[in-house]
Structures are given as structure tokens and as C-alpha cells.
Amino acid sequence: MVRHTSFADLRAGIRRLNLDLGQLQLALAAAEYGSFRRAAERFSITQSTLSRSIQLLEHSLGINIFERSHAGVTATPAGLDFLRIARSILEQMDTLVARTKPTDRGECGRFVIGFSTSLTAGHLRATLLEYSARFPQVKLGIVERSRSRLATALRNGMVDLYVAAGDSFDISSASTPLWSERVFAALPHDHPLARQDAISWTDLRSQIVLMSQYDWGRDVEALLNAKLIISTEGPRIEHRDVSRAEIQNLVSMGLGITLVLESDVGANSSCLAYRELRDGMGPSRVGFSAVWRDDKNPALTNFLKVLAERYPSSSLA
């Protein structure tokens, strides 16, 4: 007979190890961000405080949870197992508390998906809506991050699967191509290129192209460079330390243009015009892929089945 862990069991286990839930939360944040500094900023504490807390946690457990380097932190094999259990403990705590509330609907299972595109329209939104309709008992977590941070979150067990542009992924993860989206130029309505129904990549040669460094922009930038590799005069690409929404505001101020994907068009400002980018073969497209680790999560398995049904050309089918 399977013995279900009770609230008392969880508390007793935590007490035996001389741990507290705050330490678990800090460790999970460090794993999600891949950085002690960023995790400390999230909780408005000093980096030294967070580092000391995790050192005490590692001492109590007798393992190294993280490997430290100048590039950040990465979970060790033992740390990865611990972080998954810690995440499960916190989720069980949340569930136990939620079940004491009259409004609880008895949710079963949890699935966390990461993404770096828009949920306003497009394939990802439709997929999530179908999944939620077919598996309403699953508690769905949604995380928006840059692709590099999504990869870190996946390695450290903070997300179960992520969807991102491009196809260069960690060989330790499983992946499959899904859909592709057209590329558009976003520009002010009074911009000369806005008079055209569609524009070519060579039309961008003399333009200032603003790119956010927090999302899939590097994939579109690589495409831009590839399309204009034979050109002696390329566009001036300016990277800005702001979000996609702020890039759009800068474009509406006439400070340049930017490139967006099809799913982002519906999320963007009405102050902008959108023109499809084409080459001699037709519309230019960027592919998206799903990336995951096989952790025997039934909710993940069901999501992969939905993907296989919706995208039969993927390797899941």
C-alpha cells in the first residue's frame, strides 16, 4: 500500500535536517536564475546573506547543491535531485494549505512550462488552451524568461519543458521542432517603408534596428546578418537593456525599427505598423522547438501527447 506523505511528516523531516522553508525557497530561486546575485535581488536581500543560507543548507544536507563559477551557479547531480524534492515539498505545502480552503477543486499534478514568445496569439497559446481544457486537474505554471535562463531553469528542474525559437540546445535535453513563425518589421506609421505591403531584407541596410537583449532577438539578428552577408552596407543594430515592450515604445518615438515574430504582432502597440519580411523565396520564418528532461512527470507526458497530436511532423509523432 502506498503511504502518502502528510503535513506532519513533511514538518518532521524538515525539523530533523534543521531546515526551514525559506532556505528551500532561496535554493530554488538560485537554481531558477542560475545566479546568487539575481536570486538575492528577487528577495531583496544581500548576496552574502543568500550565499550563507545556502552554505548552511549544504552543510545540513552533507552535499554540494551548486557548482560555483564566475558565470553563475549550476546544480550538481546530487543538488539536482535535492532541488526537485525541495520543489515537490513546497508544492505539497501549497497543496496542503489550499486543500483547507473551501474553494479548492482538488487539483492533481503540476506542470511548469517556460516560454520566450508571446501568449497573445499563435501556436503556444492554442496549445496551452487545449491542454488546460483536456487536463483541468493539472496545476499549470507558466514562466516567461530569455532562452538562456529557460535552459538554466530546465537543467535545475525549475521548469518541466520550455518552448523557444532556434534549435541550438543542450545535448542532455530532449527536443523536437514544432512550428515556425513569419518575421515582421515593426516601424512607425510614417516610416517610408510602411508604405510598402511587404519589405525585403535589403531594405533594412540603412536602418537602425533596435533589439532587446532579453528574448529571442539573437535568433532574428542572426537571420538578419545571414540575409545581408553579401551586402557592403548593413543595418546598424543597437542592443538595448530593456524589454520587448520598451523596444516598441522606442520605435514609436522614431528612434529606429525592430523585428518581431508573428505571434508578437497581436501583442504590440497599435502605434506601429508591421510589414512582412521577404526574400527571393518568400516570407522569412524562424522555427520554434520544445525542450524537456524526461523526469517521469505524468503531466509532462500528457503535454507531449498534445504536442504530438497538434504537430504530427515533429519527432514526437
mmCIF file of C-alpha atoms in Angstrom, residues 71-304:
data_model
loop_
_atom_site.group_PDB
_atom_site.id
_atom_site.type_symbol
_atom_site.label_atom_id
_atom_site.label_comp_id
_atom_site.label_asym_id
_atom_site.label_seq_id
_atom_site.Cartn_x
_atom_site.Cartn_y
_atom_site.Cartn_z
ATOM 1 C CA ALA A 71 29.375 32.552 -14.899
ATOM 2 C CA GLY A 72 26.933 31.718 -12.070
ATOM 3 C CA VAL A 73 25.765 28.532 -10.390
ATOM 4 C CA THR A 74 24.748 25.136 -11.768
ATOM 5 C CA ALA A 75 23.149 22.311 -9.839
ATOM 6 C CA THR A 76 25.345 19.299 -9.107
ATOM 7 C CA PRO A 77 23.858 15.825 -9.777
ATOM 8 C CA ALA A 78 23.075 15.488 -6.064
ATOM 9 C CA GLY A 79 21.840 19.072 -5.994
ATOM 10 C CA LEU A 80 19.515 18.421 -8.901
ATOM 11 C CA ASP A 81 17.863 15.574 -7.001
ATOM 12 C CA PHE A 82 17.566 17.747 -3.897
ATOM 13 C CA LEU A 83 16.093 20.707 -5.811
ATOM 14 C CA ARG A 84 13.434 18.513 -7.390
ATOM 15 C CA ILE A 85 12.478 17.171 -3.966
ATOM 16 C CA ALA A 86 12.550 20.697 -2.489
ATOM 17 C CA ARG A 87 10.263 21.918 -5.239
ATOM 18 C CA SER A 88 7.944 18.981 -4.545
ATOM 19 C CA ILE A 89 7.960 19.765 -0.804
ATOM 20 C CA LEU A 90 6.984 23.395 -1.379
ATOM 21 C CA GLU A 91 4.294 22.369 -3.855
ATOM 22 C CA GLN A 92 2.918 19.834 -1.377
ATOM 23 C CA MET A 93 2.889 22.520 1.291
ATOM 24 C CA ASP A 94 0.955 24.791 -1.072
ATOM 25 C CA THR A 95 -1.457 21.963 -1.865
ATOM 26 C CA LEU A 96 -1.987 21.087 1.786
ATOM 27 C CA VAL A 97 -2.751 24.711 2.599
ATOM 28 C CA ALA A 98 -5.012 25.064 -0.446
ATOM 29 C CA ARG A 99 -6.987 21.956 0.480
ATOM 30 C CA THR A 100 -8.024 23.569 3.744
ATOM 31 C CA LYS A 101 -9.840 26.248 1.717
ATOM 32 C CA PRO A 102 -13.481 25.694 0.667
ATOM 33 C CA THR A 103 -12.733 26.880 -2.869
ATOM 34 C CA ASP A 104 -10.153 24.198 -3.556
ATOM 35 C CA ARG A 105 -11.047 21.973 -6.527
ATOM 36 C CA GLY A 106 -8.699 19.129 -5.795
ATOM 37 C CA GLU A 107 -6.041 19.849 -8.415
ATOM 38 C CA CYS A 108 -3.906 16.858 -9.309
ATOM 39 C CA GLY A 109 -0.404 17.117 -10.701
ATOM 40 C CA ARG A 110 1.703 20.078 -11.729
ATOM 41 C CA PHE A 111 3.324 21.092 -14.979
ATOM 42 C CA VAL A 112 5.589 24.140 -15.409
ATOM 43 C CA ILE A 113 6.216 25.430 -18.921
ATOM 44 C CA GLY A 114 8.661 28.160 -19.872
ATOM 45 C CA PHE A 115 8.492 30.331 -22.978
ATOM 46 C CA SER A 116 10.137 33.316 -24.624
ATOM 47 C CA THR A 117 7.441 34.326 -27.107
ATOM 48 C CA SER A 118 4.034 35.963 -26.821
ATOM 49 C CA LEU A 119 0.909 34.294 -25.439
ATOM 50 C CA THR A 120 -1.384 36.886 -27.035
ATOM 51 C CA ALA A 121 -1.801 34.803 -30.187
ATOM 52 C CA GLY A 122 -0.241 31.921 -32.068
ATOM 53 C CA HIS A 123 0.520 28.239 -31.624
ATOM 54 C CA LEU A 124 1.677 28.287 -27.999
ATOM 55 C CA ARG A 125 -1.486 29.980 -26.773
ATOM 56 C CA ALA A 126 -3.667 27.491 -28.667
ATOM 57 C CA THR A 127 -1.660 24.545 -27.326
ATOM 58 C CA LEU A 128 -1.919 25.713 -23.714
ATOM 59 C CA LEU A 129 -5.669 26.312 -24.066
ATOM 60 C CA GLU A 130 -6.176 22.784 -25.413
ATOM 61 C CA TYR A 131 -4.002 21.253 -22.688
ATOM 62 C CA SER A 132 -5.860 23.108 -19.929
ATOM 63 C CA ALA A 133 -9.223 22.048 -21.369
ATOM 64 C CA ARG A 134 -8.207 18.379 -21.588
ATOM 65 C CA PHE A 135 -6.401 18.220 -18.230
ATOM 66 C CA PRO A 136 -8.163 20.750 -15.966
ATOM 67 C CA GLN A 137 -6.972 18.893 -12.848
ATOM 68 C CA VAL A 138 -3.328 19.779 -13.552
ATOM 69 C CA LYS A 139 -1.925 22.875 -11.890
ATOM 70 C CA LEU A 140 -0.263 24.758 -14.743
ATOM 71 C CA GLY A 141 2.722 27.001 -14.034
ATOM 72 C CA ILE A 142 3.854 29.447 -16.734
ATOM 73 C CA VAL A 143 7.265 31.158 -16.727
ATOM 74 C CA GLU A 144 8.498 33.761 -19.241
ATOM 75 C CA ARG A 145 12.283 34.062 -19.454
ATOM 76 C CA SER A 146 15.050 34.512 -22.018
ATOM 77 C CA ARG A 147 16.165 31.300 -23.744
ATOM 78 C CA SER A 148 19.400 31.118 -21.753
ATOM 79 C CA ARG A 149 17.529 31.428 -18.454
ATOM 80 C CA LEU A 150 14.973 28.852 -19.574
ATOM 81 C CA ALA A 151 17.822 26.433 -20.290
ATOM 82 C CA THR A 152 19.203 27.045 -16.789
ATOM 83 C CA ALA A 153 15.766 26.597 -15.222
ATOM 84 C CA LEU A 154 15.308 23.305 -17.089
ATOM 85 C CA ARG A 155 18.707 21.959 -16.039
ATOM 86 C CA ASN A 156 17.945 22.823 -12.431
ATOM 87 C CA GLY A 157 14.458 21.314 -12.514
ATOM 88 C CA MET A 158 12.543 24.584 -12.205
ATOM 89 C CA VAL A 159 10.575 24.056 -15.417
ATOM 90 C CA ASP A 160 9.439 20.781 -16.975
ATOM 91 C CA LEU A 161 9.566 21.955 -20.590
ATOM 92 C CA TYR A 162 10.193 25.162 -22.463
ATOM 93 C CA VAL A 163 9.358 26.452 -25.924
ATOM 94 C CA ALA A 164 11.794 28.818 -27.614
ATOM 95 C CA ALA A 165 12.990 29.986 -31.005
ATOM 96 C CA GLY A 166 16.030 28.352 -32.564
ATOM 97 C CA ASP A 167 17.388 24.820 -32.483
ATOM 98 C CA SER A 168 20.676 25.006 -30.549
ATOM 99 C CA PHE A 169 20.042 23.148 -27.292
ATOM 100 C CA ASP A 170 21.839 21.264 -24.523
ATOM 101 C CA ILE A 171 22.553 17.709 -25.659
ATOM 102 C CA SER A 172 21.449 16.425 -22.239
ATOM 103 C CA SER A 173 17.875 17.537 -23.005
ATOM 104 C CA ALA A 174 15.315 16.072 -25.391
ATOM 105 C CA SER A 175 13.934 18.405 -28.042
ATOM 106 C CA THR A 176 11.708 18.453 -31.103
ATOM 107 C CA PRO A 177 10.905 21.093 -33.726
ATOM 108 C CA LEU A 178 7.323 22.361 -33.613
ATOM 109 C CA TRP A 179 6.172 25.305 -35.701
ATOM 110 C CA SER A 180 7.655 28.275 -37.470
ATOM 111 C CA GLU A 181 6.608 31.917 -37.464
ATOM 112 C CA ARG A 182 6.993 34.667 -40.018
ATOM 113 C CA VAL A 183 9.293 37.610 -39.292
ATOM 114 C CA PHE A 184 7.910 41.155 -39.399
ATOM 115 C CA ALA A 185 9.471 44.596 -39.232
ATOM 116 C CA ALA A 186 7.792 46.908 -36.713
ATOM 117 C CA LEU A 187 8.083 50.588 -37.602
ATOM 118 C CA PRO A 188 6.293 53.909 -37.124
ATOM 119 C CA HIS A 189 3.299 54.531 -39.400
ATOM 120 C CA ASP A 190 5.053 57.496 -41.001
ATOM 121 C CA HIS A 191 8.202 55.499 -41.816
ATOM 122 C CA PRO A 192 8.946 55.319 -45.596
ATOM 123 C CA LEU A 193 8.970 51.504 -45.503
ATOM 124 C CA ALA A 194 5.442 51.487 -44.046
ATOM 125 C CA ARG A 195 4.141 52.483 -47.489
ATOM 126 C CA GLN A 196 5.066 49.022 -48.814
ATOM 127 C CA ASP A 197 2.867 45.939 -48.389
ATOM 128 C CA ALA A 198 5.992 43.879 -47.623
ATOM 129 C CA ILE A 199 9.676 44.671 -47.401
ATOM 130 C CA SER A 200 12.848 42.844 -48.317
ATOM 131 C CA TRP A 201 15.860 42.283 -46.100
ATOM 132 C CA THR A 202 17.936 44.572 -48.279
ATOM 133 C CA ASP A 203 15.513 47.401 -47.455
ATOM 134 C CA LEU A 204 16.985 47.297 -43.918
ATOM 135 C CA ARG A 205 20.535 48.087 -44.981
ATOM 136 C CA SER A 206 20.448 51.751 -43.924
ATOM 137 C CA GLN A 207 18.144 51.313 -40.919
ATOM 138 C CA ILE A 208 18.755 51.455 -37.178
ATOM 139 C CA VAL A 209 17.457 48.147 -35.821
ATOM 140 C CA LEU A 210 16.711 48.090 -32.091
ATOM 141 C CA MET A 211 16.975 44.718 -30.354
ATOM 142 C CA SER A 212 16.182 43.698 -26.782
ATOM 143 C CA GLN A 213 18.816 41.503 -25.173
ATOM 144 C CA TYR A 214 16.245 39.664 -23.055
ATOM 145 C CA ASP A 215 14.474 37.431 -25.572
ATOM 146 C CA TRP A 216 14.771 35.558 -28.864
ATOM 147 C CA GLY A 217 16.231 38.634 -30.600
ATOM 148 C CA ARG A 218 19.580 36.956 -31.216
ATOM 149 C CA ASP A 219 17.912 34.380 -33.482
ATOM 150 C CA VAL A 220 16.338 37.095 -35.613
ATOM 151 C CA GLU A 221 19.605 39.061 -35.528
ATOM 152 C CA ALA A 222 21.472 36.007 -36.852
ATOM 153 C CA LEU A 223 18.902 35.712 -39.614
ATOM 154 C CA LEU A 224 19.318 39.404 -40.418
ATOM 155 C CA ASN A 225 23.087 39.056 -40.677
ATOM 156 C CA ALA A 226 22.753 35.940 -42.834
ATOM 157 C CA LYS A 227 20.363 37.636 -45.248
ATOM 158 C CA LEU A 228 22.665 40.641 -45.671
ATOM 159 C CA ILE A 229 26.026 38.843 -45.560
ATOM 160 C CA ILE A 230 26.861 39.861 -49.136
ATOM 161 C CA SER A 231 25.901 43.480 -48.535
ATOM 162 C CA THR A 232 28.679 46.032 -48.050
ATOM 163 C CA GLU A 233 26.335 48.258 -46.069
ATOM 164 C CA GLY A 234 24.454 46.584 -43.286
ATOM 165 C CA PRO A 235 21.925 47.969 -40.780
ATOM 166 C CA ARG A 236 23.100 49.469 -37.525
ATOM 167 C CA ILE A 237 21.999 47.099 -34.786
ATOM 168 C CA GLU A 238 21.617 48.664 -31.353
ATOM 169 C CA HIS A 239 21.101 46.427 -28.330
ATOM 170 C CA ARG A 240 19.052 47.951 -25.523
ATOM 171 C CA ASP A 241 18.829 46.743 -21.937
ATOM 172 C CA VAL A 242 15.020 46.905 -21.942
ATOM 173 C CA SER A 243 12.082 44.582 -22.559
ATOM 174 C CA ARG A 244 10.353 43.999 -25.879
ATOM 175 C CA ALA A 245 7.541 46.334 -24.821
ATOM 176 C CA GLU A 246 10.009 49.145 -24.210
ATOM 177 C CA ILE A 247 11.688 48.465 -27.567
ATOM 178 C CA GLN A 248 8.291 49.051 -29.165
ATOM 179 C CA ASN A 249 7.980 52.366 -27.320
ATOM 180 C CA LEU A 250 11.387 53.421 -28.623
ATOM 181 C CA VAL A 251 10.304 52.524 -32.151
ATOM 182 C CA SER A 252 7.115 54.574 -31.783
ATOM 183 C CA MET A 253 9.343 57.513 -30.789
ATOM 184 C CA GLY A 254 11.113 57.263 -34.139
ATOM 185 C CA LEU A 255 14.435 56.021 -32.715
ATOM 186 C CA GLY A 256 14.638 53.070 -35.106
ATOM 187 C CA ILE A 257 12.760 49.952 -36.170
ATOM 188 C CA THR A 258 12.677 46.450 -34.712
ATOM 189 C CA LEU A 259 11.947 42.898 -35.797
ATOM 190 C CA VAL A 260 9.192 40.772 -34.292
ATOM 191 C CA LEU A 261 7.739 37.332 -34.818
ATOM 192 C CA GLU A 262 4.218 36.575 -35.986
ATOM 193 C CA SER A 263 2.865 35.744 -32.517
ATOM 194 C CA ASP A 264 4.117 39.088 -31.214
ATOM 195 C CA VAL A 265 2.247 41.210 -33.750
ATOM 196 C CA GLY A 266 -1.035 40.922 -31.864
ATOM 197 C CA ALA A 267 0.711 41.902 -28.601
ATOM 198 C CA ASN A 268 2.387 45.007 -29.965
ATOM 199 C CA SER A 269 1.381 48.639 -29.913
ATOM 200 C CA SER A 270 -1.251 49.960 -32.346
ATOM 201 C CA CYS A 271 1.073 52.936 -32.815
ATOM 202 C CA LEU A 272 3.264 50.741 -35.008
ATOM 203 C CA ALA A 273 2.973 49.324 -38.500
ATOM 204 C CA TYR A 274 4.003 45.735 -39.250
ATOM 205 C CA ARG A 275 5.359 44.610 -42.580
ATOM 206 C CA GLU A 276 6.282 41.049 -43.500
ATOM 207 C CA LEU A 277 9.935 40.481 -44.359
ATOM 208 C CA ARG A 278 10.595 38.519 -47.537
ATOM 209 C CA ASP A 279 13.480 37.269 -49.613
ATOM 210 C CA GLY A 280 13.545 35.761 -53.079
ATOM 211 C CA MET A 281 11.902 32.578 -51.776
ATOM 212 C CA GLY A 282 9.009 34.290 -50.000
ATOM 213 C CA PRO A 283 8.289 35.048 -46.321
ATOM 214 C CA SER A 284 11.172 34.585 -43.859
ATOM 215 C CA ARG A 285 10.479 32.301 -40.914
ATOM 216 C CA VAL A 286 12.004 31.354 -37.554
ATOM 217 C CA GLY A 287 11.435 27.871 -36.141
ATOM 218 C CA PHE A 288 10.369 27.010 -32.587
ATOM 219 C CA SER A 289 11.204 23.882 -30.608
ATOM 220 C CA ALA A 290 10.138 22.230 -27.374
ATOM 221 C CA VAL A 291 12.895 21.177 -24.954
ATOM 222 C CA TRP A 292 12.459 18.987 -21.889
ATOM 223 C CA ARG A 293 14.046 16.494 -19.492
ATOM 224 C CA ASP A 294 12.396 13.111 -19.027
ATOM 225 C CA ASP A 295 11.526 13.251 -15.338
ATOM 226 C CA LYS A 296 8.625 10.778 -15.429
ATOM 227 C CA ASN A 297 6.120 13.543 -14.757
ATOM 228 C CA PRO A 298 2.685 12.347 -15.985
ATOM 229 C CA ALA A 299 1.609 15.944 -16.597
ATOM 230 C CA LEU A 300 4.637 16.437 -18.867
ATOM 231 C CA THR A 301 3.884 13.176 -20.678
ATOM 232 C CA ASN A 302 0.343 14.367 -21.395
ATOM 233 C CA PHE A 303 1.608 17.704 -22.688
ATOM 234 C CA LEU A 304 3.970 15.906 -25.076
#
